[in-house]
């Protein structure tokens, strides 16, 4: 399952080489336009007001369960992945007792909403007011919906990919969640890309991120990697 960023961005039905990377290797991909996504009218967009971490997560869980119930996917080998705001939804969907996902990939995602409110760049400094509530007045909401405060529920293997110079979601967000998983002996892989910011731009880093994630899934789900691709395995701790 792919979760778009924004969080009020959208998934569109056009050619995507990022999706083809996975489908060409045998993965089924669902790209979710959860409540709050752009392109479906104002009422749909407004579903996320004050409800980030609730509506998006519920829609992703519902989509995964429906696909499994319909026999469209293997319900025991579901993975969820996303970047930035999609990384937050990925973590929030995994930090639940009832999560249907067996693994996840967090690309420079948000683990601590309160820290983000204090430490993101100026352009988005008040963006969370509409998604969660004004800070610090709504501090309880920020804490309750932060995956870092529910690490006891994070039991599924996770790969985290982060740019070292990310000013939107700083590296301390990834470091916090990785540290928490390491302390609990949960399988985790962590890659930091030097010089990269919010989203990877160098071709070699984009390729390494994809290959590392594929290697992670191969180890977690127990399938072999294509020898012809010469993929360097990623280290998954505690697996």
PDB file of C-alpha atoms in Angstrom:
ATOM      1  CA  UNK A   1       0.000   0.000   0.000  1.00  0.00           C
ATOM      2  CA  UNK A   2       1.339   3.406  -1.028  1.00  0.00           C
ATOM      3  CA  UNK A   3       0.417   6.495   0.990  1.00  0.00           C
ATOM      4  CA  UNK A   4       0.846   9.860  -0.696  1.00  0.00           C
ATOM      5  CA  UNK A   5       2.306  12.873   1.059  1.00  0.00           C
ATOM      6  CA  UNK A   6       0.942  16.322   1.662  1.00  0.00           C
ATOM      7  CA  UNK A   7      -1.090  15.064   3.479  1.00  0.00           C
ATOM      8  CA  UNK A   8      -3.586  16.856   1.206  1.00  0.00           C
ATOM      9  CA  UNK A   9      -1.923  15.704  -2.003  1.00  0.00           C
ATOM     10  CA  UNK A  10      -3.387  12.891  -4.120  1.00  0.00           C
ATOM     11  CA  UNK A  11      -2.679   9.734  -6.065  1.00  0.00           C
ATOM     12  CA  UNK A  12      -3.508   9.994  -9.771  1.00  0.00           C
ATOM     13  CA  UNK A  13      -4.157   7.216 -12.346  1.00  0.00           C
ATOM     14  CA  UNK A  14      -1.228   7.960 -14.660  1.00  0.00           C
ATOM     15  CA  UNK A  15       1.971   6.157 -15.551  1.00  0.00           C
ATOM     16  CA  UNK A  16       4.294   5.998 -12.534  1.00  0.00           C
ATOM     17  CA  UNK A  17       7.688   4.378 -12.804  1.00  0.00           C
ATOM     18  CA  UNK A  18       7.772   4.258  -9.003  1.00  0.00           C
ATOM     19  CA  UNK A  19       4.700   2.031  -9.040  1.00  0.00           C
ATOM     20  CA  UNK A  20       5.998   0.001 -11.973  1.00  0.00           C
ATOM     21  CA  UNK A  21       9.160  -0.753 -10.029  1.00  0.00           C
ATOM     22  CA  UNK A  22       7.028  -2.769  -7.636  1.00  0.00           C
ATOM     23  CA  UNK A  23       4.437  -4.264  -9.983  1.00  0.00           C
ATOM     24  CA  UNK A  24       7.168  -5.496 -12.333  1.00  0.00           C
ATOM     25  CA  UNK A  25       8.574  -7.458  -9.401  1.00  0.00           C
ATOM     26  CA  UNK A  26       5.329  -9.147  -8.455  1.00  0.00           C
ATOM     27  CA  UNK A  27       3.873  -6.706  -5.925  1.00  0.00           C
ATOM     28  CA  UNK A  28       0.241  -5.657  -6.027  1.00  0.00           C
ATOM     29  CA  UNK A  29       0.009  -1.903  -5.402  1.00  0.00           C
ATOM     30  CA  UNK A  30      -2.901   0.160  -4.098  1.00  0.00           C
ATOM     31  CA  UNK A  31      -2.323   3.926  -4.010  1.00  0.00           C
ATOM     32  CA  UNK A  32      -4.829   5.326  -1.520  1.00  0.00           C
ATOM     33  CA  UNK A  33      -6.694   8.619  -1.788  1.00  0.00           C
ATOM     34  CA  UNK A  34      -7.805   8.741   1.830  1.00  0.00           C
ATOM     35  CA  UNK A  35     -10.221  11.333   3.179  1.00  0.00           C
ATOM     36  CA  UNK A  36      -8.563  14.737   2.830  1.00  0.00           C
ATOM     37  CA  UNK A  37      -6.911  14.041  -0.509  1.00  0.00           C
ATOM     38  CA  UNK A  38      -7.133  16.710  -3.197  1.00  0.00           C
ATOM     39  CA  UNK A  39      -9.317  16.318  -6.285  1.00  0.00           C
ATOM     40  CA  UNK A  40     -12.606  15.069  -4.875  1.00  0.00           C
ATOM     41  CA  UNK A  41     -14.274  18.293  -3.788  1.00  0.00           C
ATOM     42  CA  UNK A  42     -14.061  20.529  -0.750  1.00  0.00           C
ATOM     43  CA  UNK A  43     -16.184  18.301   1.493  1.00  0.00           C
ATOM     44  CA  UNK A  44     -13.792  15.395   0.924  1.00  0.00           C
ATOM     45  CA  UNK A  45     -10.774  17.626   1.436  1.00  0.00           C
ATOM     46  CA  UNK A  46     -12.239  18.933   4.690  1.00  0.00           C
ATOM     47  CA  UNK A  47     -12.515  15.420   6.132  1.00  0.00           C
ATOM     48  CA  UNK A  48      -8.920  15.765   7.302  1.00  0.00           C
ATOM     49  CA  UNK A  49      -9.467  18.999   9.203  1.00  0.00           C
ATOM     50  CA  UNK A  50      -8.498  18.254  12.785  1.00  0.00           C
ATOM     51  CA  UNK A  51      -8.450  14.569  11.902  1.00  0.00           C
ATOM     52  CA  UNK A  52      -4.967  13.837  10.553  1.00  0.00           C
ATOM     53  CA  UNK A  53      -3.865  10.517  11.980  1.00  0.00           C
ATOM     54  CA  UNK A  54      -7.495   9.376  12.258  1.00  0.00           C
ATOM     55  CA  UNK A  55      -9.285   9.595   8.901  1.00  0.00           C
ATOM     56  CA  UNK A  56      -6.238   8.790   6.781  1.00  0.00           C
ATOM     57  CA  UNK A  57      -5.312   5.808   8.946  1.00  0.00           C
ATOM     58  CA  UNK A  58      -8.879   4.461   9.035  1.00  0.00           C
ATOM     59  CA  UNK A  59      -9.165   4.620   5.238  1.00  0.00           C
ATOM     60  CA  UNK A  60      -5.837   2.845   4.740  1.00  0.00           C
ATOM     61  CA  UNK A  61      -6.767   0.084   7.176  1.00  0.00           C
ATOM     62  CA  UNK A  62     -10.164  -0.324   5.511  1.00  0.00           C
ATOM     63  CA  UNK A  63      -8.612  -0.550   2.040  1.00  0.00           C
ATOM     64  CA  UNK A  64      -6.100  -3.186   3.152  1.00  0.00           C
ATOM     65  CA  UNK A  65      -8.740  -5.290   4.909  1.00  0.00           C
ATOM     66  CA  UNK A  66     -11.145  -5.094   1.978  1.00  0.00           C
ATOM     67  CA  UNK A  67      -8.495  -6.230  -0.494  1.00  0.00           C
ATOM     68  CA  UNK A  68      -7.593  -9.149   1.768  1.00  0.00           C
ATOM     69  CA  UNK A  69     -11.232 -10.123   2.277  1.00  0.00           C
ATOM     70  CA  UNK A  70     -11.803 -10.075  -1.484  1.00  0.00           C
ATOM     71  CA  UNK A  71      -8.815 -12.334  -2.036  1.00  0.00           C
ATOM     72  CA  UNK A  72      -7.060  -9.697  -4.095  1.00  0.00           C
ATOM     73  CA  UNK A  73      -3.968  -9.749  -1.875  1.00  0.00           C
ATOM     74  CA  UNK A  74      -2.261 -12.053   0.605  1.00  0.00           C
ATOM     75  CA  UNK A  75      -3.544 -10.765   3.932  1.00  0.00           C
ATOM     76  CA  UNK A  76      -0.497 -12.121   5.744  1.00  0.00           C
ATOM     77  CA  UNK A  77       2.012 -10.212   3.609  1.00  0.00           C
ATOM     78  CA  UNK A  78       0.704  -6.675   3.459  1.00  0.00           C
ATOM     79  CA  UNK A  79       3.207  -3.818   3.508  1.00  0.00           C
ATOM     80  CA  UNK A  80       2.563  -0.091   3.844  1.00  0.00           C
ATOM     81  CA  UNK A  81       4.918   2.628   2.626  1.00  0.00           C
ATOM     82  CA  UNK A  82       4.926   6.398   2.408  1.00  0.00           C
ATOM     83  CA  UNK A  83       7.076   9.502   2.490  1.00  0.00           C
ATOM     84  CA  UNK A  84       6.793  12.651   4.596  1.00  0.00           C
ATOM     85  CA  UNK A  85       3.118  12.901   5.614  1.00  0.00           C
ATOM     86  CA  UNK A  86       2.701   9.456   4.049  1.00  0.00           C
ATOM     87  CA  UNK A  87       5.477   8.263   6.334  1.00  0.00           C
ATOM     88  CA  UNK A  88       3.504   9.560   9.300  1.00  0.00           C
ATOM     89  CA  UNK A  89       0.375   7.697   8.191  1.00  0.00           C
ATOM     90  CA  UNK A  90       2.528   4.596   7.679  1.00  0.00           C
ATOM     91  CA  UNK A  91       3.825   4.775  11.249  1.00  0.00           C
ATOM     92  CA  UNK A  92       0.394   5.571  12.667  1.00  0.00           C
ATOM     93  CA  UNK A  93      -1.161   2.626  10.815  1.00  0.00           C
ATOM     94  CA  UNK A  94       1.526   0.287  12.161  1.00  0.00           C
ATOM     95  CA  UNK A  95       1.227   1.568  15.742  1.00  0.00           C
ATOM     96  CA  UNK A  96      -2.052  -0.231  16.368  1.00  0.00           C
ATOM     97  CA  UNK A  97      -2.992  -3.566  17.899  1.00  0.00           C
ATOM     98  CA  UNK A  98      -5.316  -4.242  14.971  1.00  0.00           C
ATOM     99  CA  UNK A  99      -2.941  -3.302  12.154  1.00  0.00           C
ATOM    100  CA  UNK A 100      -3.291  -5.614   9.148  1.00  0.00           C
ATOM    101  CA  UNK A 101       0.196  -4.739   7.915  1.00  0.00           C
ATOM    102  CA  UNK A 102       3.121  -7.117   8.325  1.00  0.00           C
ATOM    103  CA  UNK A 103       5.832  -4.563   7.489  1.00  0.00           C
ATOM    104  CA  UNK A 104       6.344  -0.928   6.624  1.00  0.00           C
ATOM    105  CA  UNK A 105       8.641   1.562   4.929  1.00  0.00           C
ATOM    106  CA  UNK A 106       8.921   5.066   6.350  1.00  0.00           C
ATOM    107  CA  UNK A 107      10.573   7.592   4.049  1.00  0.00           C
ATOM    108  CA  UNK A 108      11.460  10.715   6.074  1.00  0.00           C
ATOM    109  CA  UNK A 109       8.154  10.498   7.929  1.00  0.00           C
ATOM    110  CA  UNK A 110       6.868  12.185  11.076  1.00  0.00           C
ATOM    111  CA  UNK A 111       7.118  10.240  14.333  1.00  0.00           C
ATOM    112  CA  UNK A 112       6.585  13.078  16.809  1.00  0.00           C
ATOM    113  CA  UNK A 113       3.996  15.713  15.888  1.00  0.00           C
ATOM    114  CA  UNK A 114       4.889  17.949  18.804  1.00  0.00           C
ATOM    115  CA  UNK A 115       8.538  18.006  17.776  1.00  0.00           C
ATOM    116  CA  UNK A 116       7.491  18.774  14.202  1.00  0.00           C
ATOM    117  CA  UNK A 117       5.445  21.749  15.363  1.00  0.00           C
ATOM    118  CA  UNK A 118       8.536  23.122  17.083  1.00  0.00           C
ATOM    119  CA  UNK A 119      11.175  22.177  14.541  1.00  0.00           C
ATOM    120  CA  UNK A 120       9.850  22.246  10.962  1.00  0.00           C
ATOM    121  CA  UNK A 121      10.729  24.965   8.447  1.00  0.00           C
ATOM    122  CA  UNK A 122       9.025  28.363   8.451  1.00  0.00           C
ATOM    123  CA  UNK A 123       6.861  27.757   5.356  1.00  0.00           C
ATOM    124  CA  UNK A 124       4.867  24.987   7.074  1.00  0.00           C
ATOM    125  CA  UNK A 125       5.221  26.238  10.629  1.00  0.00           C
ATOM    126  CA  UNK A 126       1.434  26.659  11.181  1.00  0.00           C
ATOM    127  CA  UNK A 127       0.234  23.988   8.744  1.00  0.00           C
ATOM    128  CA  UNK A 128      -0.591  21.589  11.567  1.00  0.00           C
ATOM    129  CA  UNK A 129      -3.110  24.019  13.085  1.00  0.00           C
ATOM    130  CA  UNK A 130      -5.709  22.950  10.533  1.00  0.00           C
ATOM    131  CA  UNK A 131      -4.787  19.271  10.587  1.00  0.00           C
ATOM    132  CA  UNK A 132      -4.587  18.790  14.349  1.00  0.00           C
ATOM    133  CA  UNK A 133      -5.395  22.043  16.134  1.00  0.00           C
ATOM    134  CA  UNK A 134      -3.409  25.065  17.283  1.00  0.00           C
ATOM    135  CA  UNK A 135      -0.266  24.349  19.264  1.00  0.00           C
ATOM    136  CA  UNK A 136       0.249  24.387  22.224  1.00  0.00           C
ATOM    137  CA  UNK A 137      -3.479  24.657  22.994  1.00  0.00           C
ATOM    138  CA  UNK A 138      -4.108  21.252  21.366  1.00  0.00           C
ATOM    139  CA  UNK A 139      -0.957  19.643  22.747  1.00  0.00           C
ATOM    140  CA  UNK A 140      -2.860  16.580  23.982  1.00  0.00           C
ATOM    141  CA  UNK A 141      -3.916  15.817  20.406  1.00  0.00           C
ATOM    142  CA  UNK A 142      -0.330  16.134  19.143  1.00  0.00           C
ATOM    143  CA  UNK A 143       0.883  13.717  21.805  1.00  0.00           C
ATOM    144  CA  UNK A 144      -1.954  11.209  21.396  1.00  0.00           C
ATOM    145  CA  UNK A 145      -1.539  10.948  17.626  1.00  0.00           C
ATOM    146  CA  UNK A 146       2.254  10.729  17.594  1.00  0.00           C
ATOM    147  CA  UNK A 147       3.552   7.227  16.806  1.00  0.00           C
ATOM    148  CA  UNK A 148       6.572   7.829  19.063  1.00  0.00           C
ATOM    149  CA  UNK A 149       4.194   7.754  22.044  1.00  0.00           C
ATOM    150  CA  UNK A 150       2.802   4.352  21.023  1.00  0.00           C
ATOM    151  CA  UNK A 151       6.016   2.439  20.387  1.00  0.00           C
ATOM    152  CA  UNK A 152       4.760  -0.492  22.462  1.00  0.00           C
ATOM    153  CA  UNK A 153       2.352  -1.164  19.586  1.00  0.00           C
ATOM    154  CA  UNK A 154       5.036  -0.959  16.890  1.00  0.00           C
ATOM    155  CA  UNK A 155       5.901  -4.632  16.512  1.00  0.00           C
ATOM    156  CA  UNK A 156       6.146  -5.007  12.724  1.00  0.00           C
ATOM    157  CA  UNK A 157       9.465  -4.818  10.842  1.00  0.00           C
ATOM    158  CA  UNK A 158      10.207  -1.330   9.549  1.00  0.00           C
ATOM    159  CA  UNK A 159      12.700   0.254   7.174  1.00  0.00           C
ATOM    160  CA  UNK A 160      13.395   3.976   7.617  1.00  0.00           C
ATOM    161  CA  UNK A 161      15.057   6.139   4.970  1.00  0.00           C
ATOM    162  CA  UNK A 162      16.125   9.706   5.735  1.00  0.00           C
ATOM    163  CA  UNK A 163      18.003  12.611   4.164  1.00  0.00           C
ATOM    164  CA  UNK A 164      20.699  14.065   6.408  1.00  0.00           C
ATOM    165  CA  UNK A 165      19.831  17.678   5.510  1.00  0.00           C
ATOM    166  CA  UNK A 166      16.043  17.458   5.630  1.00  0.00           C
ATOM    167  CA  UNK A 167      14.681  20.735   7.026  1.00  0.00           C
ATOM    168  CA  UNK A 168      10.989  19.820   6.623  1.00  0.00           C
ATOM    169  CA  UNK A 169      11.058  16.594   8.643  1.00  0.00           C
ATOM    170  CA  UNK A 170      14.427  16.715  10.406  1.00  0.00           C
ATOM    171  CA  UNK A 171      16.491  13.542  10.928  1.00  0.00           C
ATOM    172  CA  UNK A 172      15.674  13.537  14.650  1.00  0.00           C
ATOM    173  CA  UNK A 173      12.204  12.263  13.713  1.00  0.00           C
ATOM    174  CA  UNK A 174      13.619   9.132  12.085  1.00  0.00           C
ATOM    175  CA  UNK A 175      16.278   8.721  14.752  1.00  0.00           C
ATOM    176  CA  UNK A 176      13.621   8.755  17.475  1.00  0.00           C
ATOM    177  CA  UNK A 177      11.531   5.978  15.955  1.00  0.00           C
ATOM    178  CA  UNK A 178      14.556   3.873  15.008  1.00  0.00           C
ATOM    179  CA  UNK A 179      15.982   4.220  18.504  1.00  0.00           C
ATOM    180  CA  UNK A 180      12.678   3.162  20.034  1.00  0.00           C
ATOM    181  CA  UNK A 181      12.461   0.070  17.819  1.00  0.00           C
ATOM    182  CA  UNK A 182      16.060  -0.884  18.517  1.00  0.00           C
ATOM    183  CA  UNK A 183      15.397  -0.650  22.257  1.00  0.00           C
ATOM    184  CA  UNK A 184      12.432  -2.993  21.891  1.00  0.00           C
ATOM    185  CA  UNK A 185      14.328  -5.399  19.593  1.00  0.00           C
ATOM    186  CA  UNK A 186      11.858  -4.874  16.740  1.00  0.00           C
ATOM    187  CA  UNK A 187      13.340  -5.629  13.305  1.00  0.00           C
ATOM    188  CA  UNK A 188      14.464  -2.336  11.775  1.00  0.00           C
ATOM    189  CA  UNK A 189      16.666  -1.091   8.942  1.00  0.00           C
ATOM    190  CA  UNK A 190      17.873   2.506   8.828  1.00  0.00           C
ATOM    191  CA  UNK A 191      19.561   4.313   5.954  1.00  0.00           C
ATOM    192  CA  UNK A 192      20.669   7.947   6.033  1.00  0.00           C
ATOM    193  CA  UNK A 193      21.506   9.614   2.719  1.00  0.00           C
ATOM    194  CA  UNK A 194      24.153  12.276   3.155  1.00  0.00           C
ATOM    195  CA  UNK A 195      23.407  15.617   1.507  1.00  0.00           C
ATOM    196  CA  UNK A 196      19.819  14.715   0.683  1.00  0.00           C
ATOM    197  CA  UNK A 197      16.954  16.913   1.788  1.00  0.00           C
ATOM    198  CA  UNK A 198      13.171  16.293   1.820  1.00  0.00           C
ATOM    199  CA  UNK A 199      12.911  13.727  -0.942  1.00  0.00           C
ATOM    200  CA  UNK A 200      15.894  12.110  -2.621  1.00  0.00           C
ATOM    201  CA  UNK A 201      17.222  13.781  -5.763  1.00  0.00           C
ATOM    202  CA  UNK A 202      20.456  12.031  -6.690  1.00  0.00           C
ATOM    203  CA  UNK A 203      19.951   9.117  -9.056  1.00  0.00           C
ATOM    204  CA  UNK A 204      22.240   6.819  -7.094  1.00  0.00           C
ATOM    205  CA  UNK A 205      20.342   7.538  -3.879  1.00  0.00           C
ATOM    206  CA  UNK A 206      16.923   7.037  -5.452  1.00  0.00           C
ATOM    207  CA  UNK A 207      18.096   3.678  -6.773  1.00  0.00           C
ATOM    208  CA  UNK A 208      19.665   2.662  -3.469  1.00  0.00           C
ATOM    209  CA  UNK A 209      16.503   3.587  -1.559  1.00  0.00           C
ATOM    210  CA  UNK A 210      14.343   1.431  -3.845  1.00  0.00           C
ATOM    211  CA  UNK A 211      16.760  -1.480  -3.783  1.00  0.00           C
ATOM    212  CA  UNK A 212      17.164  -1.310  -0.019  1.00  0.00           C
ATOM    213  CA  UNK A 213      13.410  -1.375   0.432  1.00  0.00           C
ATOM    214  CA  UNK A 214      13.089  -4.338  -1.937  1.00  0.00           C
ATOM    215  CA  UNK A 215      15.865  -6.142  -0.040  1.00  0.00           C
ATOM    216  CA  UNK A 216      14.027  -5.407   3.217  1.00  0.00           C
ATOM    217  CA  UNK A 217      10.798  -6.954   1.931  1.00  0.00           C
ATOM    218  CA  UNK A 218      12.692  -9.944   0.560  1.00  0.00           C
ATOM    219  CA  UNK A 219      14.132 -10.649   4.004  1.00  0.00           C
ATOM    220  CA  UNK A 220      10.895 -10.023   5.890  1.00  0.00           C
ATOM    221  CA  UNK A 221       8.653 -11.982   3.537  1.00  0.00           C
ATOM    222  CA  UNK A 222      11.193 -14.649   2.612  1.00  0.00           C
ATOM    223  CA  UNK A 223      11.621 -14.364  -1.150  1.00  0.00           C
ATOM    224  CA  UNK A 224      14.770 -14.146  -3.258  1.00  0.00           C
ATOM    225  CA  UNK A 225      16.164 -11.081  -5.008  1.00  0.00           C
ATOM    226  CA  UNK A 226      16.791 -11.080  -8.780  1.00  0.00           C
ATOM    227  CA  UNK A 227      20.467 -12.036  -9.131  1.00  0.00           C
ATOM    228  CA  UNK A 228      20.770 -10.106 -12.389  1.00  0.00           C
ATOM    229  CA  UNK A 229      20.070  -6.827 -10.592  1.00  0.00           C
ATOM    230  CA  UNK A 230      23.020  -7.179  -8.247  1.00  0.00           C
ATOM    231  CA  UNK A 231      21.149  -5.611  -5.342  1.00  0.00           C
ATOM    232  CA  UNK A 232      23.179  -4.928  -2.219  1.00  0.00           C
ATOM    233  CA  UNK A 233      21.252  -6.364   0.762  1.00  0.00           C
ATOM    234  CA  UNK A 234      20.208  -3.962   3.454  1.00  0.00           C
ATOM    235  CA  UNK A 235      20.981  -4.811   7.081  1.00  0.00           C
ATOM    236  CA  UNK A 236      17.821  -5.550   9.042  1.00  0.00           C
ATOM    237  CA  UNK A 237      18.599  -5.470  12.746  1.00  0.00           C
ATOM    238  CA  UNK A 238      16.877  -7.908  15.140  1.00  0.00           C
ATOM    239  CA  UNK A 239      15.348  -9.965  12.321  1.00  0.00           C
TER     240      UNK A 239
END
